[in-house]
Short mmCIF file of C-alpha atoms in Angstrom, two decimals:
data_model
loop_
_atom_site.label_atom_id
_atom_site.label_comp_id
_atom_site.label_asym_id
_atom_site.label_seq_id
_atom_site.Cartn_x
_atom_site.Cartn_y
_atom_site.Cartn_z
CA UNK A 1352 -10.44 -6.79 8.39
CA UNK A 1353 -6.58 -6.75 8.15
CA UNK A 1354 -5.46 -3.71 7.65
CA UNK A 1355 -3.50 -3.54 3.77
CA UNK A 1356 0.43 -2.93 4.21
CA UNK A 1357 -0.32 -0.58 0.91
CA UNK A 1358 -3.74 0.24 -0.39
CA UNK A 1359 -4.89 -0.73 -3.87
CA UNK A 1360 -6.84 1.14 -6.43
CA UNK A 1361 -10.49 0.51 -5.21
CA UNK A 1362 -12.80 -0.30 -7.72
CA UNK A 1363 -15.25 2.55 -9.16
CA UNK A 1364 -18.68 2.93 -7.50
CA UNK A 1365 -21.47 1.89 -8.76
CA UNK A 1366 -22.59 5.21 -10.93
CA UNK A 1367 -26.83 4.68 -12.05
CA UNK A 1368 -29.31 5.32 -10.16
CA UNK A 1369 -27.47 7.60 -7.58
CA UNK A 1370 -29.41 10.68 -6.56
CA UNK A 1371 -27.99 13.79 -4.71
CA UNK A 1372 -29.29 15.62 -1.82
CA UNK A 1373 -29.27 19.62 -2.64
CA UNK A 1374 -26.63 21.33 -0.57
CA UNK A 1375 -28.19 24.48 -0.32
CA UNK A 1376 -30.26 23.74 3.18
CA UNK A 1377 -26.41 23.44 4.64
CA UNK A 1378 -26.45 25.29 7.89
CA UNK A 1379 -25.63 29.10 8.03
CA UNK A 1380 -23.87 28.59 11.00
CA UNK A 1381 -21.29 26.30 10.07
CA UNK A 1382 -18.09 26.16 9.77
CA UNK A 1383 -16.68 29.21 7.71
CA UNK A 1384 -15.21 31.01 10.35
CA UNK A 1385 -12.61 28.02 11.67
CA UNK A 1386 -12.39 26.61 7.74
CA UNK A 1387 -8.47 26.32 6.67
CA UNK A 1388 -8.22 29.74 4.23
CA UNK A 1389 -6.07 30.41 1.35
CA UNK A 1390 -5.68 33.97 0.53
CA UNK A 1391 -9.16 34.93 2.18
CA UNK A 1392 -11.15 32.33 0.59
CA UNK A 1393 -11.79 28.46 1.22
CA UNK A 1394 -9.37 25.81 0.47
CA UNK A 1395 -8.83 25.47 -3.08
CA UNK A 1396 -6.02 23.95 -5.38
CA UNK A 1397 -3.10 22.16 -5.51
CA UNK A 1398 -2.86 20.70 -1.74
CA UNK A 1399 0.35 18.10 -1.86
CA UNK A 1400 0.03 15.08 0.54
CA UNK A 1401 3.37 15.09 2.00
CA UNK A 1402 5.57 11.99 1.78
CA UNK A 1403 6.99 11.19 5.10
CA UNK A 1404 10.75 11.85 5.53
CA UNK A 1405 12.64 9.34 7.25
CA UNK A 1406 15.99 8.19 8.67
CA UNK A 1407 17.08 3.99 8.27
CA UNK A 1408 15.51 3.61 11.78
CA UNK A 1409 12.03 5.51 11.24
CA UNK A 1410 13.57 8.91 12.46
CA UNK A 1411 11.16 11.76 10.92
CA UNK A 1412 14.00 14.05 9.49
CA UNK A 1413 12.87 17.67 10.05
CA UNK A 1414 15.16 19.10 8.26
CA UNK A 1415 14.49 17.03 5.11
CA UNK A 1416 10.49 18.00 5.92
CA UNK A 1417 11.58 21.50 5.82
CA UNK A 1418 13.43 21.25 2.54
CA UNK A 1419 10.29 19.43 0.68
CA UNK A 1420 7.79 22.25 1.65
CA UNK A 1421 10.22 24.69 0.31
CA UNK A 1422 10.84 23.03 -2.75
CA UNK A 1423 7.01 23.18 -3.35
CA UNK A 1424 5.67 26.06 -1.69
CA UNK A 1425 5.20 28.33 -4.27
CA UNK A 1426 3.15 26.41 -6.46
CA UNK A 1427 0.74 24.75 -3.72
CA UNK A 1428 -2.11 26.06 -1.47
CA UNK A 1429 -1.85 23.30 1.22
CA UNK A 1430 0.17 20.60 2.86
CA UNK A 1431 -1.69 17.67 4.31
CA UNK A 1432 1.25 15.78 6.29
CA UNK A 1433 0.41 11.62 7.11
CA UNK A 1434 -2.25 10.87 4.97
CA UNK A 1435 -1.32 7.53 2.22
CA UNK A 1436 1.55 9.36 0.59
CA UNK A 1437 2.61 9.93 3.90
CA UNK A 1438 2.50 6.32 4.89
CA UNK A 1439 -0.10 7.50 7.41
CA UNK A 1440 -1.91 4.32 8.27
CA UNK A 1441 1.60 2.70 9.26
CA UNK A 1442 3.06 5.29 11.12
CA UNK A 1443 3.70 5.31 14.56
CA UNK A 1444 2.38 7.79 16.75
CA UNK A 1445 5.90 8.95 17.41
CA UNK A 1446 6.09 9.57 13.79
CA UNK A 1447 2.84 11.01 12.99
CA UNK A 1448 3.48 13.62 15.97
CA UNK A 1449 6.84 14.40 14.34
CA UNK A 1450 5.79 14.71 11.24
CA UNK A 1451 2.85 17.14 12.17
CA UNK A 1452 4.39 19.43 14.10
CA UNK A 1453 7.71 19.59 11.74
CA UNK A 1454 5.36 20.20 8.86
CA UNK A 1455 3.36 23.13 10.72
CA UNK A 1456 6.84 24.73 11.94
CA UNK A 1457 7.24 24.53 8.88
CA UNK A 1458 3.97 25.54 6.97
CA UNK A 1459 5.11 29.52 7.47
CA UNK A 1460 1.27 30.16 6.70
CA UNK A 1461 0.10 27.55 4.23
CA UNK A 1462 -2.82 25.69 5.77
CA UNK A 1463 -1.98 22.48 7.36
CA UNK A 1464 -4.44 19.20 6.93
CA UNK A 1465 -3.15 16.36 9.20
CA UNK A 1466 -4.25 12.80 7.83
CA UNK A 1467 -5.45 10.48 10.24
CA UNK A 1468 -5.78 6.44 9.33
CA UNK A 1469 -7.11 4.72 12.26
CA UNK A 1470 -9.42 1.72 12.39
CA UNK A 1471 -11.61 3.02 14.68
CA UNK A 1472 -14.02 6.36 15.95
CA UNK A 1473 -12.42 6.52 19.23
CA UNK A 1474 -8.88 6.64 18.05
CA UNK A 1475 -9.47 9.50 14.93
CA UNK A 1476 -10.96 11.69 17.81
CA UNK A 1477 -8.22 11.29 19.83
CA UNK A 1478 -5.57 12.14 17.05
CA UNK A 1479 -7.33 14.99 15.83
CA UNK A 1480 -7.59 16.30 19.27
CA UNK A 1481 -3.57 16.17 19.29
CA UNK A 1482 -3.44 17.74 15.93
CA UNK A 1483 -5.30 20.97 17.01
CA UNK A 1484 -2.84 20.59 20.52
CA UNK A 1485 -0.04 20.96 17.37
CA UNK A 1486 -1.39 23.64 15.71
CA UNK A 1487 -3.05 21.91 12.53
CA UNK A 1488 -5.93 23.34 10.89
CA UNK A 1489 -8.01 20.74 10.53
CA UNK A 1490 -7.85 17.03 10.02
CA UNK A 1491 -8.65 14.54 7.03
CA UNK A 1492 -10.38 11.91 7.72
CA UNK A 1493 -11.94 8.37 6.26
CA UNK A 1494 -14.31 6.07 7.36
CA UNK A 1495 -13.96 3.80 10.29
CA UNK A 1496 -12.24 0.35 8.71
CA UNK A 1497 -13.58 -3.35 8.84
CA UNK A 1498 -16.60 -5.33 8.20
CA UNK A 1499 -20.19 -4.29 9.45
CA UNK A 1500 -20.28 -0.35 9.00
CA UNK A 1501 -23.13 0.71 7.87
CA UNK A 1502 -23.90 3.86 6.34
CA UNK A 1503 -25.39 5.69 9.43
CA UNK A 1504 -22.51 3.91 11.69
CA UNK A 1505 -20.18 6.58 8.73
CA UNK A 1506 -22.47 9.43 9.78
CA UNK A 1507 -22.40 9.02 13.30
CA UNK A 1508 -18.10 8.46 13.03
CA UNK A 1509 -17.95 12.15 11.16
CA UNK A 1510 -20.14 13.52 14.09
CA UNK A 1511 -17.97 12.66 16.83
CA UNK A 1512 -14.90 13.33 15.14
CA UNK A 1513 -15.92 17.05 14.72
CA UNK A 1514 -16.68 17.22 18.18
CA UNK A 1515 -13.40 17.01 18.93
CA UNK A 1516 -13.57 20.34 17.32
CA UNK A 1517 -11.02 20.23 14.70
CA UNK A 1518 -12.16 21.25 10.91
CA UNK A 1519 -12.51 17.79 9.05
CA UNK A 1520 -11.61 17.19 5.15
CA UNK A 1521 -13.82 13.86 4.12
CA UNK A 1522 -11.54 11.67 2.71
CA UNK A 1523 -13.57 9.37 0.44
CA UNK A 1524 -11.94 6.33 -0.63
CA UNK A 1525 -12.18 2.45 0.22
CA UNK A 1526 -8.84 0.84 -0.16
CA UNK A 1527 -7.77 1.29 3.01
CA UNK A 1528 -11.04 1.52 5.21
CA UNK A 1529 -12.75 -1.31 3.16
CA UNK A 1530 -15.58 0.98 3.59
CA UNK A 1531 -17.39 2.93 1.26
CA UNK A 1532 -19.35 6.11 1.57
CA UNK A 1533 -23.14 5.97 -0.43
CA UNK A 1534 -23.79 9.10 -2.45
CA UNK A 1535 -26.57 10.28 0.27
CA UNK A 1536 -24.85 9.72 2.95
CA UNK A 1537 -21.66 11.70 1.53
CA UNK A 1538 -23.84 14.43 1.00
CA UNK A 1539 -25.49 14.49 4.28
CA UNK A 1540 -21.79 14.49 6.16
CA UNK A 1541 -20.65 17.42 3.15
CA UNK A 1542 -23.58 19.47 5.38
CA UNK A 1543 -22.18 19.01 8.90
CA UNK A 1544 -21.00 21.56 10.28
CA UNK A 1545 -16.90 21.69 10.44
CA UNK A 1546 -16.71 19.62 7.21
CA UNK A 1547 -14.43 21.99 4.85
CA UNK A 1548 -13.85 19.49 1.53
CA UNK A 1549 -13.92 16.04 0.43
CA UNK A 1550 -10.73 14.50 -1.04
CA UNK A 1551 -12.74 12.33 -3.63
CA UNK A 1552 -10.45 9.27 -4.14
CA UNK A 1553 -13.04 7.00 -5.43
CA UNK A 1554 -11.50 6.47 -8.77
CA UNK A 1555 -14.91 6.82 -10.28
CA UNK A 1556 -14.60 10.13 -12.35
CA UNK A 1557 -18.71 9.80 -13.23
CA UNK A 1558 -18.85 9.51 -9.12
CA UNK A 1559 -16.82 12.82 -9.26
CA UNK A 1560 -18.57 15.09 -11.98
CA UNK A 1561 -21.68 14.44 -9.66
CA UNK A 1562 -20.68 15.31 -6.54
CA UNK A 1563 -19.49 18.45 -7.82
CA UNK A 1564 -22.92 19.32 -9.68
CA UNK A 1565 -24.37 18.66 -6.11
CA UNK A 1566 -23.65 22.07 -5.04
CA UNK A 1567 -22.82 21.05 -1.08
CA UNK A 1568 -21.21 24.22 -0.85
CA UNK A 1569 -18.17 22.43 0.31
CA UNK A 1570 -14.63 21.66 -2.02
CA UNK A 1571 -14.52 18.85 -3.85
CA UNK A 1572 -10.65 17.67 -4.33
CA UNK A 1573 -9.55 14.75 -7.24
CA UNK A 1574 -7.28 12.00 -5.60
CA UNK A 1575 -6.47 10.50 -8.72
CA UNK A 1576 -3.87 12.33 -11.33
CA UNK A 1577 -5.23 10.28 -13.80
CA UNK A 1578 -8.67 11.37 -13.80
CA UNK A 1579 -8.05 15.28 -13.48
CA UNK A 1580 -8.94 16.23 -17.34
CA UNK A 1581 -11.98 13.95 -16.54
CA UNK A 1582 -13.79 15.80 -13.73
CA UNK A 1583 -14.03 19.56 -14.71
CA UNK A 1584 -15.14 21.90 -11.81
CA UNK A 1585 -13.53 20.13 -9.10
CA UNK A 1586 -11.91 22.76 -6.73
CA UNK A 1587 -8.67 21.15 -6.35
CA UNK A 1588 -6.11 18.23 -6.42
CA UNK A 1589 -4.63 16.08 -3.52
CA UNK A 1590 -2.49 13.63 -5.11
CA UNK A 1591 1.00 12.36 -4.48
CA UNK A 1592 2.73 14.36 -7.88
CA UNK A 1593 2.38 17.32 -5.72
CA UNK A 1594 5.39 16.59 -4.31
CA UNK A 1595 7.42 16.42 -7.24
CA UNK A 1596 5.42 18.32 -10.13
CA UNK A 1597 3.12 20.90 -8.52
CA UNK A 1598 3.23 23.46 -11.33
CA UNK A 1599 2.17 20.57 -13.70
CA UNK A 1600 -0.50 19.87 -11.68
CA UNK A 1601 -1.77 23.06 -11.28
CA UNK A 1602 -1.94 23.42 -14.56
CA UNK A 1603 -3.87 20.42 -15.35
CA UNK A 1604 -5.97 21.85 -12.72
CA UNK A 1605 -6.66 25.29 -14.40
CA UNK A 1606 -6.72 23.98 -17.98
CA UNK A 1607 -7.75 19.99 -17.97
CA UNK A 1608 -6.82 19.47 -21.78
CA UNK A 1609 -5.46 16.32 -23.45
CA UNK A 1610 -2.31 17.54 -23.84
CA UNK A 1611 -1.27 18.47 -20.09
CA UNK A 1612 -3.09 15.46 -18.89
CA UNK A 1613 -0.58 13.34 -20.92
CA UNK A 1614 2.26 15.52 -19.33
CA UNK A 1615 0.43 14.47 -16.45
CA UNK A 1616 0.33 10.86 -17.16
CA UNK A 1617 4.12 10.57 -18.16
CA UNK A 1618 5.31 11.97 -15.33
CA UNK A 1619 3.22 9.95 -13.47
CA UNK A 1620 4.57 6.57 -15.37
CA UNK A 1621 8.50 7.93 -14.77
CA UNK A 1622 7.82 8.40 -11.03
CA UNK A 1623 5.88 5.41 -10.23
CA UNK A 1624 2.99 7.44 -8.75
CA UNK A 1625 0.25 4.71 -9.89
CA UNK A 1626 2.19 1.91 -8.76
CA UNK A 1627 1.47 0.30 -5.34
CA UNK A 1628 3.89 1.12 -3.44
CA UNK A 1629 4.13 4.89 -5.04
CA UNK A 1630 5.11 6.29 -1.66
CA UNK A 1631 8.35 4.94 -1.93
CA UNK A 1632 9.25 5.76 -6.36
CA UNK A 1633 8.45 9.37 -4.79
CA UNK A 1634 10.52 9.52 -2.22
CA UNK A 1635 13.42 8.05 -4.78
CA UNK A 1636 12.84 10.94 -6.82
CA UNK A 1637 13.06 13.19 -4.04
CA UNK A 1638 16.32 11.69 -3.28
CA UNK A 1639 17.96 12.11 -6.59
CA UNK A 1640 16.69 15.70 -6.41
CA UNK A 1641 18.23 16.07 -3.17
CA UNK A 1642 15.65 17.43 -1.40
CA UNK A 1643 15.57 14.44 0.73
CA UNK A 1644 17.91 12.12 2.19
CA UNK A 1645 16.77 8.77 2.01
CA UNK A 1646 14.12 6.94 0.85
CA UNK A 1647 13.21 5.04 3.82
CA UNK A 1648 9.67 4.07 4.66
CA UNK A 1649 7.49 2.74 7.47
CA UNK A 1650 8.43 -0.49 6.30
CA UNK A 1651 11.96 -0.99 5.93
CA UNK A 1652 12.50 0.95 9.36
CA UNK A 1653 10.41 -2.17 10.69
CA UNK A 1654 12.68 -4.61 9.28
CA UNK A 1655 15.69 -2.27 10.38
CA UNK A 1656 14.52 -2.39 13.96
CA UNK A 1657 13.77 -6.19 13.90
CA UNK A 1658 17.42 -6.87 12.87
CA UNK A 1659 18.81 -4.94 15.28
CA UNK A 1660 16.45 -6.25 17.65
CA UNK A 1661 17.06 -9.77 16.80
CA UNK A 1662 20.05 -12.30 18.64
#
């Protein structure tokens, strides 16, 4: 599979027939004691996927990484540095170290999710291993990427990543990975022990509403602003707005009426946070806020280097 320069909206899941596994045989000695904690309890709420701050020639500006968790920190329970919004699958590793450990100098106490978006097993566990060497409280994770994964091949990936011994957020989405992860087998990973959420980026809101009546005993995050009126009794959000709107989201979050998710929805229209290449419409906005001082990505530092690389 070639790997997407930007991941698309995947389509939804296939909802009938789907039938959950309980949650409540979930081992009593898992994971709670090493779980990422807000205010005594598990991870809950508005958890922003950082954008990635850069200079013209793929510099990670710490300074610019400090100013965006200040501008937000009040209103959010979680950063979660390098995932999509933070261009994580096109990062270097010189950038995604940067950008880890800048956003846990940073974190002053939040809890701090690195994203990882590698192709394959061997490469996540190595990552995560560095994340926990820089001080991150767990990792998010999808599935291995490419053709011919099967569904126990997904099981046996989450296994060895939590060996590495780093807490591990399920991220469940198929844009990038080109994989996706059956309703059984979700729940069976959900009971391993180490797993502390899933980031449910599906885009099936049906898919959603059932994995949350499963009971795994774990979070269940929306990925999609869109669909946050639409899936009542998830735990939290992980979506790019975060950055810019947090309060709006959290409200949305505690009260998912029509009205707020049409604040919702505008603000996602003015900011381009649907659009493709939303990554980059956020870091815009960013910029005219000044919080940030460019709006440089992955990408154009590529084509930067090239030129300067070139005769």
């Amino acid at each position: 599979m070639t790997i997407p320069e930007t991941p698309q909206k995947p389509p939804a899941p296939p909802g009938a027939g789907v039938t959950w596994e309980a949650g409540a045989d979930r081992a009593a000695e898992g994971p709670a004691s090493g779980r990422p904690r807000t205010a005594g309890a598990p991870l809950s709420g508005v958890v922003v996927p950082l954008v990635t701050p850069l200079d013209r020639r793929g510099r990670v500006r710490t300074d610019d990484v400090a100013r965006l968790i200040d501008s937000i920190r009040a209103e959010v329970t979680g950063l979660m540095p390098t995932l999509s919004s933070g261009e994580g699958w096109l990062l270097t590793e010189a950038q995604w170290h940067d950008m880890v450990a800048a956003t846990v100098r940073h974190a002053d106490g939040l809890p701090v999710i690195a994203g990882v978006q590698l192709p394959g097993t061997g490469a996540v566990v190595a990552r995560a291993r560095l994340a926990a060497e820089l001080g991150a409280d767990g990792v998010a994770v999808t599935t291995p990427f490419g053709e011919g994964v099967g569904q126990e091949d997904i099981v046996t990936h989450y296994e060895q990543v939590l060996d590495a011994g780093s807490p591990v957020l399920v991220y469940n989405e198929e844009a990038l990975s080109g994989n996706r992860i059956e309703a059984g087998t979700l729940a069976r990973i959900c009971r391993l022990p180490g797993v502390i959420g899933v980031k449910e980026s599906s885009g099936d809101p049906a898919f959603t509403r059932r994995l949350v009546a499963a009971g795994l005993e774990v979070p269940v995050f929306e990925g999609w602003e869109n669909l946050l009126s639409q899936v009542p009794g998830v735990a939290g959000f992980i979506g790019p707005l975060a950055n810019l709107e947090p309060a709006l989201c959290t409200a949305l979050l505690r009260n998912p009426t029509p009205a707020l998710q049409a604040e919702v929805d505008t603000a996602c229209e003015t900011y381009g946070v649907l659009r493709d290449d939303w990554y980059l419409h956020v870091k815009r906005a960013l910029v005219a806020r000044g919080v940030i001082g460019t709006d440089a990505t992955a990408e154009s530092a590529r084509a930067v280097a090239a030129a300067e690389a070139a005769p």
